[in-house]
Coordinates of C-alpha atoms and ligand atoms in Angstrom, one line a residue:
M1 CA 31.4 28.3 8.8
S2 CA 34.7 26.2 8.8
N3 CA 33.9 23.5 6.7
A4 CA 35.8 24.6 3.7
K5 CA 37.4 21.6 2.0
K6 CA 40.4 21.7 0.9
K7 CA 39.6 19.8 -2.7
F8 CA 40.9 20.6 -5.8
L9 CA 42.1 19.7 -9.7
G10 CA 45.4 20.8 -11.0
I11 CA 45.0 21.6 -14.6
M12 CA 46.9 22.2 -17.0
F13 CA 45.8 24.6 -19.2
D14 CA 47.4 23.5 -22.7
C15 CA 45.6 26.2 -24.3
C16 CA 48.4 28.9 -22.8
Q17 CA 50.6 26.2 -21.5
V18 CA 49.7 27.5 -18.0
Y19 CA 49.1 25.6 -15.1
A20 CA 45.9 26.2 -12.7
R21 CA 43.5 24.8 -9.9
I22 CA 40.1 24.6 -10.4
Y23 CA 37.6 24.0 -7.3
P24 CA 34.2 22.0 -6.9
N25 CA 31.3 24.2 -8.0
A26 CA 28.6 24.8 -5.1
A27 CA 26.7 21.7 -5.8
G28 CA 29.6 19.2 -5.4
T29 CA 28.6 17.5 -9.1
H30 CA 31.8 19.2 -11.1
Y31 CA 35.2 20.4 -10.9
E32 CA 34.5 24.7 -12.3
G33 CA 37.5 26.9 -13.1
R34 CA 39.0 28.8 -15.9
C35 CA 42.0 29.0 -17.5
P36 CA 44.1 32.4 -16.0
R37 CA 45.2 33.7 -18.9
C38 CA 42.6 33.7 -21.5
R39 CA 39.6 33.0 -19.1
R40 CA 38.6 29.7 -21.0
T41 CA 35.7 28.4 -18.7
L42 CA 36.7 24.3 -17.5
K43 CA 33.8 22.0 -16.2
V44 CA 35.2 18.3 -14.9
R45 CA 32.6 15.9 -13.7
I46 CA 33.3 15.2 -9.6
G47 CA 33.8 11.2 -9.9
G48 CA 33.0 10.7 -13.0
E49 CA 34.0 8.4 -16.2
G50 CA 37.7 8.6 -16.2
T51 CA 38.9 11.8 -14.1
G52 CA 39.8 9.8 -10.6
Q53 CA 43.2 11.6 -11.3
R54 CA 44.4 14.8 -9.3
F55 CA 46.3 16.3 -12.3
F56 CA 44.1 17.2 -15.3
R57 CA 45.3 18.1 -18.7
A58 CA 42.9 20.5 -20.4
Q59 CA 43.0 19.9 -24.1
Ligands
ZN1 ZN1 43.8 29.3 -21.8

């Protein structure tokens, strides 16, 4: 069990003005995470349209 990838997306959650990291889901199709304050879920497609960037702003 040592094949864990250190892949993540840095997210600035505009809803609460807080920074957090989200990680790929099991299927590896999306980054999934939630705002640490309001628990809002966020899903970002991996390799999809316009999100090749490492830092992302959630509005
Ligand atoms: Zn929030």
